[in-house]
Coordinates of C-alpha atoms and ligand atoms in Angstrom, one line a residue:
X1479 CA 0.0 0.0 0.0
X1480 CA 1.4 3.4 -1.0
X1481 CA 1.6 6.0 1.7
X1482 CA 1.3 9.7 1.2
X1483 CA 1.5 12.8 3.4
X1484 CA -1.2 14.4 1.3
X1485 CA -4.7 14.6 2.6
X1486 CA -6.9 13.1 -0.2
X1487 CA -9.8 15.2 1.0
X1488 CA -7.9 18.4 0.7
X1489 CA -8.1 20.1 -2.7
X1490 CA -4.7 20.8 -4.3
X1491 CA -4.4 24.4 -5.3
X1492 CA -1.7 26.4 -7.1
X1493 CA -1.0 28.5 -4.0
X1494 CA -1.9 26.4 -1.0
X1495 CA 0.4 28.2 1.5
X1496 CA -0.2 31.7 2.6
X1497 CA 2.5 34.0 1.4
X1498 CA 3.4 37.5 2.6
X1499 CA 4.1 39.0 -0.8
X1500 CA 0.8 38.4 -2.6
X1501 CA -2.6 39.7 -1.7
X1502 CA -5.2 38.0 -3.9
X1503 CA -7.7 35.5 -2.4
X1504 CA -8.4 34.0 -5.9
X1505 CA -4.9 32.6 -6.2
X1506 CA -5.8 30.1 -3.5
X1507 CA -8.7 28.8 -5.5
X1508 CA -6.7 28.1 -8.7
X1509 CA -5.6 24.5 -9.4
X1510 CA -2.7 25.8 -11.5
X1511 CA -1.2 29.2 -12.0
X1512 CA 0.3 29.7 -15.4
X1513 CA 2.8 32.6 -15.6
X1514 CA 2.1 33.1 -19.3
X1515 CA 4.9 35.5 -20.2
X1516 CA 7.6 33.3 -18.6
X1517 CA 6.1 30.1 -20.1
X1518 CA 6.0 28.6 -16.6
X1519 CA 3.2 26.9 -14.6
X1520 CA 2.9 25.6 -11.1
X1521 CA 1.9 22.2 -12.4
X1522 CA 4.6 21.8 -15.0
X1523 CA 7.5 23.4 -13.1
X1524 CA 8.9 23.1 -9.6
X1525 CA 9.1 26.8 -8.7
X1526 CA 10.7 26.2 -5.3
X1527 CA 13.5 24.1 -6.8
X1528 CA 14.0 26.4 -9.7
X1529 CA 13.7 29.8 -8.0
X1530 CA 13.8 29.1 -4.3
X1531 CA 17.2 30.8 -3.9
X1532 CA 16.2 34.0 -5.8
X1533 CA 16.8 37.1 -3.8
X1534 CA 16.4 40.0 -6.3
X1535 CA 14.6 41.2 -9.6
X1536 CA 15.1 43.8 -12.2
X1537 CA 13.1 46.2 -14.3
X1538 CA 12.2 46.2 -18.0
X1539 CA 9.6 48.2 -20.1
X1540 CA 6.9 45.6 -19.4
X1541 CA 7.8 45.8 -15.7
X1542 CA 4.3 45.7 -14.4
X1543 CA 3.5 42.4 -16.1
X1544 CA 6.8 41.1 -15.1
X1545 CA 6.4 42.1 -11.5
X1546 CA 3.0 40.5 -11.2
X1547 CA 4.5 37.2 -12.3
X1548 CA 7.8 37.6 -10.4
X1549 CA 5.9 38.4 -7.1
X1550 CA 3.7 35.3 -7.6
X1551 CA 6.8 33.3 -8.5
X1552 CA 8.5 34.4 -5.3
X1553 CA 5.5 33.2 -3.4
X1554 CA 5.3 29.8 -5.1
X1555 CA 9.0 29.4 -4.4
X1556 CA 8.5 30.4 -0.8
X1557 CA 11.3 33.0 -1.0
X1558 CA 11.9 35.1 2.1
X1559 CA 13.8 38.4 2.8
X1560 CA 13.5 39.4 -0.9
X1561 CA 14.9 42.7 -2.1
X1562 CA 14.1 44.1 -5.6
X1563 CA 16.4 46.3 -7.8
X1564 CA 15.5 48.2 -10.9
X1565 CA 18.8 48.9 -12.6
X1566 CA 19.1 50.7 -15.9
X1567 CA 19.6 54.0 -17.8
X1568 CA 18.0 57.4 -17.6
X1569 CA 18.4 61.0 -18.7
X1570 CA 19.9 63.3 -16.1
X1571 CA 19.0 66.8 -15.1
X1572 CA 21.9 69.1 -14.2
X1573 CA 24.3 66.1 -13.6
X1574 CA 27.4 65.0 -15.4
X1575 CA 26.6 62.1 -17.7
X1576 CA 27.6 58.8 -16.1
X1577 CA 26.3 59.8 -12.6
X1578 CA 24.3 57.1 -10.9
X1579 CA 21.1 58.2 -9.4
X1580 CA 19.6 56.1 -6.5
X1581 CA 16.0 57.1 -6.3
X1582 CA 14.4 58.2 -3.1
X1583 CA 11.0 58.5 -4.8
X1584 CA 9.5 58.2 -8.2
X1585 CA 7.3 61.1 -9.3
X1586 CA 4.8 61.5 -12.2
X1587 CA 4.8 64.3 -14.8
X1588 CA 3.2 66.7 -12.3
X1589 CA 6.0 65.8 -9.7
X1590 CA 3.5 63.9 -7.5
X1591 CA 4.9 60.9 -5.6
X1592 CA 2.3 58.4 -6.9
X1593 CA 1.4 55.9 -9.6
X1594 CA -2.1 56.0 -11.0
X1595 CA -3.6 52.7 -12.3
X1596 CA -6.9 52.6 -14.1
X1597 CA -8.7 49.5 -12.8
X1598 CA -12.0 48.9 -14.5
X1599 CA -12.5 52.6 -15.2
X1600 CA -11.5 53.8 -11.8
X1601 CA -8.2 55.5 -11.1
X1602 CA -6.4 53.9 -8.1
X1603 CA -3.4 55.7 -6.7
X1604 CA -0.4 54.0 -5.1
X1605 CA 2.5 55.7 -3.3
X1606 CA 5.9 55.5 -4.9
X1607 CA 8.4 56.3 -2.1
X1608 CA 11.3 53.9 -2.2
X1609 CA 13.1 52.2 0.7
X1610 CA 15.2 54.9 2.4
X1611 CA 17.5 52.6 4.2
X1612 CA 18.3 50.5 1.1
X1613 CA 19.1 53.7 -0.8
X1614 CA 21.5 54.9 1.9
X1615 CA 23.2 51.6 2.0
X1616 CA 23.6 51.7 -1.8
X1617 CA 25.1 55.2 -1.6
X1618 CA 27.6 54.0 1.0
X1619 CA 28.5 51.1 -1.3
X1620 CA 29.2 53.5 -4.1
X1621 CA 31.6 55.5 -2.0
X1622 CA 33.4 52.2 -1.2
X1623 CA 33.7 51.4 -5.0
X1624 CA 34.9 55.0 -5.6
X1625 CA 34.9 54.7 -9.4
X1626 CA 31.9 57.0 -10.3
X1627 CA 29.7 59.6 -8.7
X1628 CA 26.4 58.5 -7.2
X1629 CA 23.7 60.6 -5.6
X1630 CA 20.3 60.1 -4.0
X1631 CA 17.5 62.0 -5.8
X1632 CA 14.0 62.1 -7.1
X1633 CA 13.3 60.3 -10.3
X1634 CA 10.7 61.4 -12.8
X1635 CA 8.9 58.4 -14.5
X1636 CA 7.2 59.0 -17.8
X1637 CA 5.2 56.8 -20.2
X1638 CA 7.0 58.2 -23.3
X1639 CA 10.6 58.9 -24.2
X1640 CA 10.0 61.9 -26.5
X1641 CA 7.1 64.3 -25.6
X1642 CA 6.7 62.7 -22.2
X1643 CA 10.2 63.7 -21.4
X1644 CA 9.9 67.1 -23.0
X1645 CA 12.2 66.3 -25.9
X1646 CA 12.4 68.4 -29.0
X1647 CA 13.5 65.6 -31.3
X1648 CA 10.4 63.4 -31.5
X1649 CA 8.2 62.9 -34.6
X1650 CA 5.9 65.5 -33.2
X1651 CA 6.6 68.6 -31.0
X1652 CA 3.9 71.3 -30.3
X1653 CA 6.0 73.2 -27.7
X1654 CA 9.0 75.4 -27.8
X1655 CA 12.6 75.1 -26.5
X1656 CA 11.6 77.6 -23.8
X1657 CA 8.7 75.4 -22.7
X1658 CA 11.0 72.4 -22.5
X1659 CA 13.7 74.3 -20.5
X1660 CA 11.1 75.7 -18.2
X1661 CA 9.7 72.3 -17.5
X1662 CA 13.1 70.7 -16.8
X1663 CA 14.0 73.6 -14.5
X1664 CA 10.7 73.1 -12.6
X1665 CA 11.6 69.4 -12.4
X1666 CA 15.0 70.2 -11.0
X1667 CA 13.4 72.6 -8.4
X1668 CA 11.1 69.8 -7.4
X1669 CA 14.2 67.6 -6.7
X1670 CA 14.2 65.6 -9.9
X1671 CA 17.6 64.5 -11.0
X1672 CA 16.8 61.9 -13.6
X1673 CA 14.1 60.7 -16.0
X1674 CA 13.2 57.1 -16.9
X1675 CA 10.3 54.9 -17.7
X1676 CA 9.7 52.2 -15.1
X1677 CA 10.3 53.4 -11.6
X1678 CA 6.8 54.4 -10.7
X1679 CA 5.1 51.1 -11.1
X1680 CA 8.2 49.3 -9.7
X1681 CA 8.0 51.5 -6.6
X1682 CA 4.2 51.1 -6.3
X1683 CA 4.4 47.3 -6.6
X1684 CA 7.3 47.1 -4.1
X1685 CA 5.1 49.0 -1.6
X1686 CA 2.1 46.8 -2.3
X1687 CA 4.0 43.6 -1.9
X1688 CA 6.1 44.8 1.1
X1689 CA 9.3 44.0 -0.8
X1690 CA 12.0 46.7 -0.1
X1691 CA 13.0 48.1 -3.5
X1692 CA 15.7 50.3 -5.0
X1693 CA 15.9 52.1 -8.3
X1694 CA 19.5 52.6 -9.5
X1695 CA 19.9 54.3 -12.9
X1696 CA 22.9 55.8 -14.6
X1697 CA 22.4 59.1 -16.5
X1698 CA 23.4 58.9 -20.2
X1699 CA 23.2 62.7 -20.9
X1700 CA 22.3 66.0 -19.2
X1701 CA 18.9 66.9 -20.5
X1702 CA 19.6 70.6 -19.8
X1703 CA 22.3 70.4 -22.6
X1704 CA 20.3 68.4 -25.2
X1705 CA 18.1 65.5 -26.1
X1706 CA 20.2 63.2 -28.3
X1707 CA 22.3 60.4 -26.7
X1708 CA 25.5 61.1 -28.5
X1709 CA 28.3 59.4 -26.5
X1710 CA 30.2 56.5 -28.1
X1711 CA 29.1 52.9 -27.8
X1712 CA 32.1 52.2 -25.5
X1713 CA 31.3 55.1 -23.2
X1714 CA 27.6 54.2 -23.0
X1715 CA 28.5 50.5 -22.3
X1716 CA 30.7 51.5 -19.4
X1717 CA 28.0 53.8 -18.0
X1718 CA 25.5 51.0 -18.2
X1719 CA 27.7 48.8 -16.2
X1720 CA 27.8 51.2 -13.2
X1721 CA 24.3 50.4 -11.7
X1722 CA 25.1 46.6 -12.1
X1723 CA 28.5 47.1 -10.4
X1724 CA 26.9 49.0 -7.6
X1725 CA 24.0 46.6 -7.0
X1726 CA 26.3 43.6 -7.5
X1727 CA 28.7 44.8 -4.8
X1728 CA 25.8 45.5 -2.5
X1729 CA 24.4 42.0 -2.9
X1730 CA 27.8 40.4 -2.4
X1731 CA 28.4 42.4 0.7
X1732 CA 24.9 41.7 2.1
X1733 CA 24.4 38.0 1.1
X1734 CA 27.9 36.5 0.6
X1735 CA 29.4 37.0 4.0
X1736 CA 32.4 34.8 4.7
Ligands
R2B3209 C1 15.4 54.0 -19.6 O1 15.8 53.8 -20.9 C2 14.8 53.3 -21.6 C3 14.4 54.2 -22.7 O2 15.5 54.4 -23.6 C4 13.6 53.0 -20.7 O3 13.4 51.7 -20.5 C5 14.1 53.6 -19.5 O4 13.4 53.6 -18.3
URA3210 N1 16.2 56.6 -20.8 C1 15.2 57.5 -20.7 O1 14.1 57.2 -20.4 N2 15.5 58.8 -21.0 C2 16.7 59.2 -21.4 O2 16.9 60.4 -21.6 C3 17.7 58.3 -21.4 C4 17.5 57.0 -21.1

């Protein structure tokens, strides 16, 4: 006779254990959870074996979709003490290109510290302040590396690279050079030091899940000087490695203690 620890009367669900990171009662009623964009499913893959040791994530343009699935994945894998990092590039305001900006908050085009999501016709607002302690620890790490300048600042998150970032070089432009400069100066006055396109939803989802998050982006140009990214491939490549270097060192220091 075969023995089993499983209670035959208990229905198997995709998410049988309670998990601190997700907050959706429907997950517990699902027999299987298919993470469509990753081509993974809880019935076909052993999430815990595959991802149980995962401690961090990263940001991409489809970051909202990715984070929904990453956060559920972390739950299925029963990960604990997770930190999330969005590393990447940005346009700076009043900074030397190559400066790394560690975000203290992500703001929208009106410089408000929130992310608005339209859910079934209703606008829901989520706060976008990032973990202060993590930002300070990253800044300390950058000083230890001592190879490039890093600062803590406010990050403007837009849904467009051209008009959304007040560029004059898009396919359309119905404003003037003066309008652009006025907006960027107002942004600077509001504490904004860089502009990118993922931090708001990243910060909002970190806050909703309780995962401490950091946004670490290098600036590729100073938007007060122009709109085109004109540095050489080699220079841009080296710039792009800076956030990776910084977060890499932080992870090593924090999780690889001898
Ligand atoms: C930074 O760079 C990309 C646009 O070039 C975008 O993904 C971002 O946030
Ligand atoms: N990424 C952005 O979103 N904006 C820039 O200016 C540069 C990189």
